Coordinates of C-alpha atoms in Angstrom, one line a residue:
Chain A
M2 CA 0.0 -0.1 -0.3
S3 CA 2.7 2.8 1.2
K4 CA 4.6 1.4 -2.0
K5 CA 1.3 2.6 -4.3
R6 CA 0.9 5.6 -2.6
W7 CA 4.7 6.6 -3.1
W8 CA 3.9 6.0 -6.7
Q9 CA 1.0 7.9 -6.7
G10 CA 2.7 10.9 -5.1
L11 CA 5.6 10.4 -7.7
G12 CA 3.0 10.9 -10.7
L13 CA 1.3 13.9 -8.7
L14 CA 4.5 15.6 -8.5
L15 CA 5.3 14.7 -12.0
V16 CA 1.9 16.2 -13.3
V17 CA 2.2 19.1 -11.4
G18 CA 5.9 20.0 -12.3
L19 CA 4.9 19.4 -15.8
G20 CA 2.2 21.7 -15.4
L21 CA 4.4 24.5 -14.1
F22 CA 7.1 23.8 -16.7
A23 CA 4.5 24.3 -19.6
Y24 CA 2.9 27.5 -17.6
Q25 CA 6.3 28.8 -17.4
T26 CA 7.2 28.4 -21.1
R27 CA 3.8 30.0 -22.2
E28 CA 4.6 32.9 -20.1
V29 CA 7.4 33.7 -22.2
S30 CA 6.1 32.3 -25.9
H31 CA 3.2 34.6 -25.4
A32 CA 4.3 37.8 -24.0
G33 CA 4.8 39.2 -27.3
E34 CA 8.4 38.4 -27.2
S35 CA 8.4 35.6 -29.6
I36 CA 8.0 35.7 -33.4
T37 CA 7.7 32.5 -35.8
A38 CA 8.9 32.6 -39.2
V39 CA 8.2 29.8 -41.5
G40 CA 8.9 28.7 -45.1
S41 CA 11.8 28.6 -47.8
T42 CA 14.7 26.4 -47.3
A43 CA 17.1 28.7 -49.7
L44 CA 16.3 31.6 -47.0
Q45 CA 16.3 29.7 -43.8
P46 CA 20.0 29.6 -43.1
L47 CA 20.4 33.6 -43.4
V48 CA 16.8 34.2 -41.2
E49 CA 18.3 31.8 -38.6
A50 CA 21.7 33.6 -38.1
A51 CA 20.3 36.8 -38.2
G52 CA 17.7 35.3 -35.5
E53 CA 20.2 33.9 -33.1
Q54 CA 22.5 37.7 -33.3
Y55 CA 19.1 39.5 -32.9
T56 CA 18.1 37.5 -29.8
G57 CA 21.4 37.4 -28.5
E58 CA 21.6 41.5 -28.5
H59 CA 17.9 41.9 -27.3
L60 CA 17.5 39.3 -24.2
G61 CA 14.0 38.4 -23.6
T62 CA 13.3 37.8 -27.4
F63 CA 12.9 35.1 -29.2
V64 CA 12.9 34.3 -33.2
N65 CA 11.6 30.8 -34.2
V66 CA 12.8 29.9 -37.9
Q67 CA 11.1 26.8 -39.6
G68 CA 11.4 25.2 -43.0
G69 CA 8.5 24.0 -45.1
G70 CA 9.2 25.3 -48.2
T71 CA 7.9 28.6 -49.9
G72 CA 4.3 27.5 -50.4
T73 CA 4.0 26.5 -46.6
G74 CA 5.9 29.9 -45.9
L75 CA 3.3 31.8 -48.0
S76 CA 0.2 29.7 -46.8
Q77 CA 1.0 30.2 -43.4
I78 CA 1.2 33.8 -43.2
Q79 CA -1.7 34.4 -45.2
E80 CA -3.7 32.6 -42.9
G81 CA -2.0 34.5 -39.8
A82 CA -0.6 31.4 -38.3
V83 CA 2.8 32.8 -38.4
Q84 CA 4.6 36.4 -37.9
I85 CA 6.7 35.8 -40.9
G86 CA 6.3 34.0 -44.3
N87 CA 10.0 33.0 -45.9
S88 CA 9.8 33.0 -49.5
D89 CA 11.9 32.6 -52.6
L90 CA 8.8 34.1 -55.2
F91 CA 6.9 37.2 -55.2
A92 CA 3.4 36.1 -53.6
G93 CA 2.0 37.4 -56.8
E94 CA 3.7 34.3 -58.5
Q95 CA 2.1 31.7 -56.0
K96 CA -1.1 30.7 -57.1
G97 CA -3.7 30.5 -54.2
I98 CA -2.2 33.4 -52.8
R99 CA -4.1 36.7 -52.2
S100 CA -0.8 38.9 -52.5
Q101 CA -2.7 42.0 -51.7
E102 CA -3.0 41.1 -48.1
L103 CA 0.8 40.8 -47.6
V104 CA 3.4 42.9 -47.0
D105 CA 7.0 42.1 -49.2
H106 CA 10.3 42.8 -47.3
R107 CA 13.6 42.2 -49.8
V108 CA 16.3 41.0 -47.1
A109 CA 18.5 39.3 -50.0
V110 CA 19.3 38.3 -53.5
V111 CA 20.2 35.1 -54.6
G112 CA 21.9 34.2 -58.1
I113 CA 20.7 30.5 -59.6
T114 CA 23.4 28.9 -61.9
P115 CA 23.1 25.5 -64.0
I116 CA 25.7 23.2 -63.0
V117 CA 26.6 19.8 -64.9
N118 CA 28.8 16.7 -64.3
K119 CA 32.0 17.4 -65.0
K120 CA 32.7 14.3 -66.9
A121 CA 30.0 16.0 -69.5
G122 CA 32.7 18.2 -70.9
V123 CA 30.4 21.4 -71.1
D124 CA 31.2 24.4 -69.4
H125 CA 29.5 27.0 -71.5
L126 CA 25.9 27.2 -73.6
T127 CA 23.7 29.5 -74.7
T128 CA 19.9 30.1 -73.7
A129 CA 18.8 28.4 -76.6
Q130 CA 21.0 25.4 -75.8
L131 CA 20.0 25.1 -72.6
I132 CA 16.0 25.5 -73.4
Q133 CA 16.7 22.6 -75.9
V134 CA 18.3 20.1 -73.0
F135 CA 15.7 21.1 -70.4
T136 CA 12.9 20.3 -72.8
G137 CA 14.6 17.5 -74.1
K138 CA 15.0 18.6 -77.6
V139 CA 18.7 17.3 -76.9
T140 CA 19.5 14.3 -75.2
N141 CA 23.4 13.9 -75.6
W142 CA 26.4 16.2 -74.6
R143 CA 27.9 16.0 -78.0
E144 CA 25.0 17.8 -79.6
V145 CA 25.7 21.3 -77.2
G146 CA 29.8 20.6 -77.7
G147 CA 30.4 18.2 -75.0
K148 CA 31.3 14.3 -75.0
N149 CA 29.2 11.6 -76.2
L150 CA 27.3 10.8 -73.0
P151 CA 23.1 10.9 -72.3
I152 CA 22.0 14.0 -70.8
V153 CA 20.4 13.1 -67.0
L154 CA 18.3 16.2 -65.9
V155 CA 17.7 16.7 -62.4
N156 CA 14.9 19.0 -61.4
R157 CA 14.0 20.5 -58.1
A158 CA 10.2 19.7 -56.7
Q159 CA 7.8 21.4 -58.3
G160 CA 6.5 24.6 -56.9
S161 CA 10.2 24.9 -55.5
G162 CA 11.2 28.7 -55.8
T163 CA 14.8 27.7 -57.3
R164 CA 12.8 25.9 -59.9
A165 CA 10.4 28.5 -60.7
T166 CA 13.3 31.3 -61.1
F167 CA 15.1 28.9 -63.2
E168 CA 12.3 28.3 -65.8
Q169 CA 11.2 31.9 -65.8
F170 CA 14.7 33.4 -66.5
G171 CA 16.9 30.8 -67.6
L172 CA 14.6 28.7 -69.7
A173 CA 12.9 31.8 -70.7
G174 CA 9.6 30.7 -69.5
H175 CA 9.7 27.3 -70.6
Q176 CA 8.8 24.3 -68.4
S177 CA 11.3 21.6 -67.9
K178 CA 10.5 18.3 -69.2
T179 CA 9.3 15.8 -66.5
A180 CA 12.5 14.4 -65.1
Q181 CA 13.5 13.1 -61.7
E182 CA 12.8 15.5 -58.6
Q183 CA 14.7 16.3 -55.7
D184 CA 13.8 18.7 -53.0
S185 CA 17.1 20.0 -51.7
S186 CA 19.8 21.8 -53.3
G187 CA 22.4 19.8 -51.3
M188 CA 21.1 16.5 -52.9
V189 CA 20.9 18.1 -56.1
R190 CA 24.5 19.2 -56.0
Q191 CA 25.5 15.5 -55.0
I192 CA 23.7 13.5 -57.5
V193 CA 25.3 16.2 -60.2
A194 CA 28.2 15.7 -58.8
T195 CA 28.3 11.8 -58.9
T196 CA 26.2 11.1 -62.2
P197 CA 27.7 11.3 -65.3
G198 CA 25.9 13.6 -67.7
A199 CA 24.0 15.2 -64.9
I200 CA 22.7 18.8 -65.4
S201 CA 20.6 20.9 -62.8
Y202 CA 20.6 24.0 -61.3
V203 CA 21.4 25.4 -57.7
A204 CA 22.1 28.9 -55.9
F205 CA 25.4 30.3 -56.3
S206 CA 26.5 29.1 -52.8
Y207 CA 25.9 25.5 -53.4
A208 CA 28.1 25.6 -56.9
D209 CA 31.2 24.2 -55.3
K210 CA 34.6 22.4 -57.3
T211 CA 32.5 19.0 -57.4
V212 CA 30.6 20.4 -60.4
Q213 CA 31.0 22.5 -63.2
A214 CA 29.0 25.8 -63.2
I215 CA 27.7 26.9 -66.9
T216 CA 29.0 30.3 -68.4
L217 CA 25.6 31.3 -70.3
N218 CA 25.9 33.3 -73.6
G219 CA 29.4 34.1 -72.6
V220 CA 28.5 35.6 -69.1
A221 CA 29.9 33.9 -65.9
P222 CA 27.8 33.2 -63.1
T223 CA 29.6 35.7 -60.5
E224 CA 27.9 37.9 -58.3
A225 CA 29.2 41.1 -60.1
N226 CA 27.0 39.8 -63.1
V227 CA 23.8 39.5 -60.8
I228 CA 24.4 43.2 -59.6
T229 CA 24.3 44.3 -63.0
N230 CA 21.6 41.8 -64.3
H231 CA 24.1 40.7 -67.3
W232 CA 23.3 37.0 -65.5
K233 CA 19.9 36.9 -65.5
I234 CA 18.9 34.1 -63.6
W235 CA 18.1 35.4 -59.6
S236 CA 15.8 36.2 -57.5
Y237 CA 15.1 38.2 -54.6
E238 CA 14.6 36.3 -51.2
H239 CA 11.0 38.0 -49.1
L240 CA 9.9 38.0 -45.6
Y241 CA 6.2 38.7 -46.4
T242 CA 4.2 40.0 -43.2
K243 CA 0.2 39.9 -43.1
G244 CA -0.2 43.7 -43.3
Q245 CA 2.4 46.0 -41.7
P246 CA 4.7 44.5 -39.4
T247 CA 4.5 45.6 -35.6
G248 CA 6.6 45.3 -32.3
L249 CA 9.2 42.7 -32.4
T250 CA 8.5 41.5 -36.1
K251 CA 9.0 45.1 -37.1
N252 CA 12.0 45.4 -35.3
F253 CA 13.6 42.0 -36.5
I254 CA 12.8 42.8 -40.3
R255 CA 14.6 46.2 -40.0
Y256 CA 17.2 44.5 -38.3
I257 CA 17.9 42.2 -41.0
Q258 CA 17.5 45.1 -43.6
S259 CA 19.9 47.1 -41.5
P260 CA 23.4 47.7 -43.5
A261 CA 25.0 46.0 -40.4
V262 CA 23.5 42.7 -41.3
Q263 CA 23.4 43.3 -45.3
K264 CA 27.0 44.1 -45.2
T265 CA 28.7 40.9 -43.0
L266 CA 25.9 38.1 -42.3
V267 CA 24.0 38.2 -45.6
R268 CA 27.6 38.0 -47.6
Q269 CA 29.1 35.5 -45.7
L270 CA 26.5 33.2 -46.3
G271 CA 26.7 33.5 -50.0
Y272 CA 23.3 35.6 -50.6
L273 CA 23.8 39.3 -52.2
S274 CA 22.2 42.4 -50.7
P275 CA 19.2 44.0 -52.3
D276 CA 21.2 47.3 -51.8
Q277 CA 24.0 46.3 -53.9
M278 CA 21.9 45.8 -56.8
R279 CA 22.1 48.3 -59.7
V280 CA 18.9 47.3 -61.1
N281 CA 15.2 46.5 -59.7
R282 CA 13.0 43.7 -60.7
D283 CA 9.6 43.5 -60.3
V284 CA 6.8 41.2 -59.7
H285 CA 6.5 40.7 -63.6
G286 CA 10.1 40.3 -64.1
Q287 CA 10.3 43.9 -65.4
I288 CA 14.1 45.5 -64.9
T289 CA 14.4 49.0 -64.3
K290 CA 18.0 50.7 -63.7
L291 CA 18.6 52.0 -60.0
E292 CA 20.5 55.5 -59.7
G293 CA 22.9 55.8 -57.1
A294 CA 23.2 52.3 -55.8
E295 CA 26.2 51.3 -54.0
Chain B
M231 CA -31.1 -5.1 14.8
K232 CA -28.5 -2.4 14.2
S233 CA -26.0 -5.0 13.3
T234 CA -28.3 -6.3 10.5
E235 CA -28.7 -3.0 9.0
Q236 CA -24.9 -2.5 9.1
L237 CA -24.5 -5.9 6.9
E238 CA -27.7 -4.6 4.5
Q239 CA -25.6 -1.4 3.8
Q240 CA -22.5 -3.1 3.3
L241 CA -24.0 -5.9 0.8
K242 CA -25.6 -3.0 -0.8
R243 CA -22.8 -0.7 -1.3
H244 CA -20.3 -1.3 -4.3
S245 CA -17.4 -3.0 -2.8
K246 CA -14.0 -2.0 -3.9
A247 CA -13.3 -4.4 -6.6
A248 CA -16.7 -3.7 -8.1
K249 CA -15.9 0.3 -8.2
L250 CA -12.4 -1.0 -9.8
E251 CA -14.2 -3.0 -12.4
V252 CA -16.1 0.2 -13.3
W253 CA -13.0 2.3 -13.3
G254 CA -11.4 -0.3 -15.6
K255 CA -13.9 -0.5 -17.9
V256 CA -14.2 3.5 -18.3
V257 CA -10.7 3.8 -18.7
S258 CA -10.4 1.0 -21.5
F259 CA -13.5 2.5 -23.1
S260 CA -12.7 6.0 -23.4
A261 CA -9.0 4.7 -24.8
L262 CA -10.9 2.9 -27.5
L263 CA -13.2 5.5 -28.2
L264 CA -10.3 8.1 -28.7
I265 CA -8.7 5.7 -30.9
V266 CA -11.8 5.2 -33.1
A267 CA -12.3 9.0 -33.1
V268 CA -8.9 10.0 -34.2
V269 CA -8.7 7.2 -37.3
V270 CA -12.4 8.8 -38.0
A271 CA -11.0 12.6 -38.0
I272 CA -7.7 11.0 -40.0
I273 CA -10.3 9.4 -42.8
G274 CA -12.7 12.5 -42.8
F275 CA -9.8 15.0 -43.0
V276 CA -8.2 13.3 -45.9
A277 CA -11.1 12.4 -47.5
S278 CA -12.6 16.1 -47.3
K279 CA -8.9 17.6 -48.7
G280 CA -8.6 14.7 -51.0
L281 CA -12.4 14.6 -52.6
A282 CA -12.0 18.6 -53.2
T283 CA -10.1 18.0 -56.2
F284 CA -13.0 16.3 -57.8
F285 CA -15.8 18.5 -56.5
S286 CA -14.3 21.7 -56.4
N287 CA -11.3 21.8 -59.1
H288 CA -13.8 19.6 -61.2
V289 CA -11.2 17.2 -62.0
S290 CA -12.7 14.1 -63.4
L291 CA -12.0 10.9 -61.5
W292 CA -11.1 9.1 -64.6
D293 CA -8.8 11.8 -66.2
F294 CA -6.9 11.5 -62.5
L295 CA -6.7 7.7 -62.6
S296 CA -5.8 7.0 -65.9
G297 CA -3.9 10.5 -66.6
K298 CA -0.1 10.1 -67.5
S299 CA 0.8 13.9 -67.1
W300 CA 1.4 15.0 -63.4
N301 CA 2.0 18.9 -63.4
P302 CA -0.5 20.3 -61.2
G303 CA 0.3 23.8 -61.6
I304 CA 0.0 24.0 -65.4
T305 CA -3.2 23.4 -67.5
D306 CA -3.1 21.7 -70.6
A307 CA -4.4 22.5 -74.2
H308 CA -8.4 21.9 -72.7
G309 CA -8.0 24.3 -69.9
K310 CA -7.7 21.2 -67.5
P311 CA -5.0 20.8 -64.8
E312 CA -2.5 18.0 -65.4
V313 CA -3.4 15.9 -62.7
G314 CA -2.7 12.4 -63.9
A315 CA -1.5 9.8 -61.2
L316 CA -1.3 6.7 -63.1
P317 CA 2.3 7.2 -63.0
M318 CA 2.6 7.3 -59.1
I319 CA -0.2 4.5 -59.0
V320 CA 1.8 2.0 -61.3
G321 CA 5.2 3.3 -59.3
S322 CA 3.8 2.3 -56.2
F323 CA 2.2 -1.2 -57.1
L324 CA 5.4 -2.3 -59.2
I325 CA 7.8 -1.2 -56.4
T326 CA 5.7 -3.1 -54.1
I327 CA 5.0 -6.4 -55.9
L328 CA 8.6 -6.6 -57.0
S329 CA 10.0 -6.2 -53.8
A330 CA 7.2 -8.9 -52.4
L331 CA 8.5 -11.0 -54.9
V332 CA 12.0 -10.8 -54.2
A333 CA 11.5 -11.1 -50.2
T334 CA 9.1 -13.8 -50.1
P335 CA 11.3 -16.6 -50.9
F336 CA 14.2 -15.3 -48.6
A337 CA 11.6 -15.0 -45.7
I338 CA 10.1 -18.3 -46.2
G339 CA 13.6 -19.9 -46.6
T340 CA 14.7 -17.9 -43.1
A341 CA 11.6 -18.7 -41.4
V342 CA 11.7 -22.4 -42.0
F343 CA 15.4 -22.3 -41.2
M344 CA 14.8 -20.8 -38.1
N345 CA 11.6 -22.9 -37.0
E346 CA 12.2 -26.5 -38.6
I347 CA 15.7 -27.2 -39.6
S348 CA 17.5 -25.4 -36.5
P349 CA 15.6 -24.2 -33.9
N350 CA 18.4 -23.5 -31.8
K351 CA 20.4 -21.5 -34.0
G352 CA 17.4 -19.9 -35.2
A353 CA 16.3 -18.9 -31.9
K354 CA 19.7 -17.4 -30.7
I355 CA 21.1 -15.7 -33.9
L356 CA 18.2 -15.3 -36.6
Q357 CA 15.5 -14.0 -34.3
P358 CA 17.7 -11.2 -32.7
V359 CA 18.8 -10.1 -36.4
T360 CA 15.5 -9.9 -37.8
E361 CA 14.3 -8.1 -34.6
L362 CA 16.8 -5.5 -35.2
L363 CA 16.3 -5.3 -38.8
V364 CA 12.8 -4.1 -37.9
G365 CA 14.2 -1.6 -35.3
I366 CA 16.4 0.3 -38.1
P367 CA 14.7 3.6 -39.1
S368 CA 13.7 3.9 -42.7
V369 CA 16.0 6.8 -42.9
V370 CA 18.8 5.0 -42.5
Y371 CA 17.9 2.2 -45.0
G372 CA 17.2 5.4 -47.2
F373 CA 20.7 6.4 -46.9
I374 CA 22.3 3.3 -47.2
G375 CA 20.5 2.8 -50.8
L376 CA 21.7 6.2 -51.6
S377 CA 25.1 5.9 -51.1
V378 CA 25.6 2.2 -51.6
I379 CA 22.6 0.8 -53.8
V380 CA 22.5 3.8 -56.5
P381 CA 26.2 4.0 -57.3
V382 CA 26.2 0.0 -57.8
T383 CA 23.0 0.5 -60.3
R384 CA 24.8 3.3 -62.0
T385 CA 27.7 1.3 -63.0
L386 CA 26.0 -1.7 -63.6
F387 CA 22.9 -0.7 -65.6
G388 CA 24.2 3.5 -66.4
G389 CA 22.0 6.0 -66.1
S390 CA 21.3 8.1 -62.9
G391 CA 21.1 4.8 -61.0
F392 CA 17.9 6.3 -59.3
G393 CA 14.7 4.0 -60.0
I394 CA 12.5 1.1 -59.3
L395 CA 15.3 -1.2 -58.9
S396 CA 17.1 0.7 -56.4
G397 CA 13.6 1.4 -54.4
T398 CA 13.1 -2.6 -54.6
C399 CA 16.6 -3.4 -53.4
V400 CA 16.1 -1.1 -50.4
L401 CA 12.4 -2.0 -49.6
F402 CA 13.3 -5.9 -50.1
V403 CA 15.8 -5.4 -46.9
M404 CA 13.0 -3.2 -45.4
I405 CA 10.2 -5.9 -45.4
L406 CA 12.2 -8.7 -45.3
P407 CA 11.9 -8.9 -41.1
T408 CA 8.5 -8.3 -41.0
V409 CA 7.6 -11.3 -43.3
T410 CA 10.1 -13.5 -41.8
S411 CA 8.9 -13.0 -38.3
M412 CA 5.2 -13.3 -39.7
S413 CA 6.2 -16.4 -41.5
V414 CA 7.7 -18.1 -38.3
D415 CA 4.5 -17.3 -36.4
A416 CA 2.4 -19.0 -39.3
L417 CA 4.9 -22.3 -39.3
R418 CA 4.7 -22.1 -35.4
A419 CA 0.9 -22.4 -35.4
V420 CA 1.1 -25.6 -37.1
P421 CA 0.5 -28.5 -34.8
R422 CA 3.2 -30.5 -33.9
Y423 CA 1.1 -34.0 -34.8
Y424 CA 1.1 -33.0 -38.3
R425 CA 5.0 -32.9 -38.3
E426 CA 5.0 -36.4 -36.0
A427 CA 2.1 -38.2 -38.3
S428 CA 3.9 -37.1 -41.8
L429 CA 7.3 -38.3 -40.0
A430 CA 5.7 -41.6 -38.9
L431 CA 4.4 -42.2 -42.5
G432 CA 8.1 -42.5 -43.5
A433 CA 8.4 -38.8 -45.1
T434 CA 11.9 -37.3 -45.1
Q435 CA 12.3 -33.8 -43.1
W436 CA 12.3 -32.1 -46.3
Q437 CA 9.3 -33.8 -47.3
T438 CA 7.4 -33.2 -44.3
I439 CA 8.2 -29.2 -44.4
Y440 CA 7.6 -29.0 -48.3
K441 CA 4.0 -31.0 -48.4
V442 CA 3.0 -30.9 -44.9
V443 CA 4.2 -28.0 -42.9
L444 CA 4.0 -25.3 -45.6
R445 CA 1.0 -26.3 -47.1
A446 CA -0.8 -25.7 -43.4
A447 CA 0.6 -22.7 -43.2
T448 CA 0.0 -21.0 -46.0
P449 CA -2.8 -18.6 -45.1
G450 CA -0.5 -17.6 -42.5
M451 CA 2.2 -17.0 -45.1
M452 CA 0.0 -15.4 -47.4
T453 CA -1.1 -12.9 -44.6
A454 CA 2.8 -11.9 -44.1
V455 CA 3.3 -11.5 -47.7
V456 CA 0.6 -9.2 -47.8
F457 CA 1.6 -7.2 -44.3
G458 CA 5.0 -7.0 -46.2
M459 CA 3.4 -5.1 -49.1
A460 CA 1.4 -3.2 -47.2
R461 CA 4.4 -1.6 -45.7
A462 CA 6.3 -1.4 -48.8
F463 CA 3.4 0.5 -50.3
G464 CA 3.3 3.3 -47.5
E465 CA 7.1 3.4 -47.1
A466 CA 7.9 6.8 -48.2
L467 CA 11.2 8.3 -47.2
A468 CA 13.6 5.4 -47.9
V469 CA 12.0 5.2 -51.0
Q470 CA 12.2 8.8 -51.9
M471 CA 15.5 9.2 -51.6
V472 CA 16.3 6.2 -54.2
I473 CA 13.6 6.2 -56.8
G474 CA 14.4 9.5 -58.4
N475 CA 11.0 11.2 -58.2
A476 CA 10.4 11.4 -61.8
A477 CA 6.8 11.8 -62.5
L478 CA 6.6 9.3 -65.6
M479 CA 5.6 6.2 -66.7
P480 CA 8.2 3.9 -65.8
G481 CA 10.1 2.5 -68.7
S482 CA 12.6 0.6 -67.4
L483 CA 13.5 -0.6 -64.0
V484 CA 16.7 1.8 -64.1
D485 CA 15.0 4.8 -64.9
P486 CA 13.8 7.6 -62.7
A487 CA 10.2 6.9 -61.6
S488 CA 8.0 8.1 -58.6
T489 CA 5.4 6.4 -55.8
L490 CA 2.3 8.1 -54.4
T491 CA 4.4 8.3 -51.3
S492 CA 7.6 10.2 -52.9
V493 CA 5.6 12.6 -54.8
L494 CA 3.6 13.4 -51.7
T495 CA 6.7 14.0 -49.7
T496 CA 8.7 16.2 -52.1
G497 CA 5.7 18.3 -52.9
I498 CA 3.6 18.7 -49.8
G499 CA 5.9 21.9 -48.8
N500 CA 5.8 23.7 -51.8
T501 CA 1.9 24.0 -52.2
V502 CA -0.4 26.4 -50.6
M503 CA -3.3 25.0 -48.6
G504 CA -6.3 25.2 -50.5
S505 CA -4.8 25.6 -54.1
L506 CA -5.5 22.6 -56.4
Q507 CA -1.6 21.6 -56.2
N508 CA -2.1 21.2 -52.6
N509 CA -5.7 19.1 -53.2
A510 CA -4.1 16.7 -55.7
L511 CA -1.6 15.9 -53.3
W512 CA -4.4 15.1 -50.9
S513 CA -6.1 13.0 -53.4
L514 CA -2.8 11.2 -53.8
A515 CA -2.8 10.5 -49.9
L516 CA -6.6 9.5 -50.1
V517 CA -5.3 7.0 -52.7
L518 CA -2.8 5.7 -50.2
L519 CA -5.3 5.6 -47.6
L520 CA -7.6 3.3 -49.9
M521 CA -5.2 1.1 -50.8
S522 CA -3.9 0.5 -47.3
L523 CA -7.6 -0.2 -46.1
I524 CA -7.5 -3.0 -49.2
F525 CA -4.6 -4.4 -47.9
N526 CA -6.1 -4.8 -44.5
L527 CA -9.3 -6.3 -45.8
I528 CA -7.0 -8.7 -47.9
I529 CA -5.4 -9.8 -44.7
R530 CA -8.8 -10.5 -43.2
L531 CA -10.0 -12.5 -46.1
I532 CA -7.0 -14.8 -45.8
G533 CA -7.5 -15.1 -42.3
R534 CA -10.9 -16.1 -42.5
K535 CA -10.2 -18.5 -45.1
G536 CA -7.5 -19.9 -42.8
R537 CA -9.5 -20.6 -40.1
L538 CA -12.5 -22.2 -42.1
Q539 CA -10.0 -24.9 -43.3

C-alpha cells in the first residue's frame, strides 16, 4: 500500500511539475517577445543566423525559424498562423495566395546557376541550348559541344522557388521536361557531382568544385554579373508579413535589412544584398535601372 | 437490529473490487473511443481534402486515375489541370509487388530454417537479427540505398542509378524482417502432430516441410506477404531517397520513377493549402489510405479462409 502511495505521489509531482513547466514556457512565448518565421529552405540559414544574433543582442526575445518550403511559408502567413513567411518568390507568383494582403520585405538576392557533371565536358551554353537540354530536344552532350554522354536531367520539386526562378529566367518561361526531382539543393549537387552527364541548377553558394557551373551566353555566373543583371537568373528572397509589421516582427525585419547585417551576415552566407543591386525587378520580371546604387 | 442494517448496507454498497471494475471499464472504453475518434478524424480529413480535387476543382476521377502527366500547376490544351496520377500509382504497385516477390522466398527460407531445420540457432542468432532489422529507422535504409545501391546500379546499368530497381532493393531489406517474423509465427501455429504423423508415415524432413508444414501454413504465409506489401506500399522516406521522383510512366527498372508517397513528401512543402496543387496531393494521400484499407481487408479475408480450413 505504501509503495502504491509512493508511486501516486511521484505521479502527482510529475504532473504538477509538467504543468508548472508548461505554464512557465507559456509565459515566455505569449508575452509578445517571440515570433515565428516559416518557409523557404533557401532563405532559412540567413533568417536563422540573423535570429540568433538578434536574440543575443536583445535579451528576452525569441525568433523561431522553421523550413517547410515557400508554399508553406506563404500559406501560413496568409492564414496569420505565423508572423513572417519566408519566400523565394513574389507572393503574386504563387497560385492561391492573395498577395494584396501581404507586405513584401526583400532581404537578400540569390543568383542561380546551371551546374553539370564534370564528365559532360561542357562549361558554356547558350540560352537556346539550355532550353533544348531541359525540354528534351537534345539528349546527348555531344550535340551541344560536349562528350558522347547521355544527358540526365535533375529538377527541383515542382513549386520550388529555385525551379520557378530557373524556368522563368534561365529557360525563358519554358517548362522543364518531367524528370527526376529532388527536394533540396544539397541533394541536387551531390547527384550532379556523382552522376555522369547530369545537369541541374542551384544557388551560387551551392556551386562548389565538385560540379561545373555553366557560363551562359558568354556571361559567367558571378555576383558582379548578377548586380548588373547581365546574369539574369536570380531572385529576391522575401520576408512576407500580413499587413504592416509591428513590435518584434518590425524590429527584426528592420534588423535584417540594416546595413550592419546586410554587409556582414548576408554576404558571408553567400547571398547578395538588395542594396548592392544596380537594377530593380518587379513581380512581372520588368527590370528598371537604379540610380545611385552602391 | 442495528447490526443487520449495517450488514445490509455493507452488502448493498459497491465493493472496492466492483468500483475498480467500473473504473477499469471506463478507462479502457475511453481509450477505445479516442482511438476510433482519431481514425475517423484522419479518414474524414484526408477524404474531405482529397475529394476537393474532384468536387471543387472539377477534375474528373477518370482523368486522375488514368492520366499520365502530373503537373498540377499547369493546365493542358483543354484548360484542365494536369493531374494524371497513373505514373505514381503504377510506380507504387510495381515497387511493392517486385519487392514482395524478391523478399518472399528469402523470408520463407529463413523462417523454415529458424523453425524447422535448426530451431536452436534460429532462436539464438536469427531471431535477434530480424528483430534488429525491424528496428532500423527507414531514413537509415534510405541513406544506405543512396550511398551504396544507387552507385552500384549506376555502374551496372548506366543512367543515374535512381529508379525502381534501387527502390526494390531497399524495400526488399525493409520488408524482409516483417515477412520473416510473421512467417515464423505461421509455421509455429502448425500443430506438432502434423509433423509427427508425416514423419511416422516415413516422410523425410524435407518432404514433411514441403508437403505438410508449408501447405498447412499457407494462409499465415500469405498474410505475412500482404503485411510486407502494405509496409512497402506505405514507405515514404527511404523510397523517396532512391527512386528519383520523376512523375513518368516507368519505362524500365533503372529509369527514375515515382511513387504516391515520394511525390507527397517532395511536393507538400511547396504548395499552398486549399490550392489545386495541394488538393491533388491530398487525393494521392486518399488513394494511399484506400489502398492500405484494401490491404487490411485482404489480410482479414485470408485469415478467415485459413480458419475455415
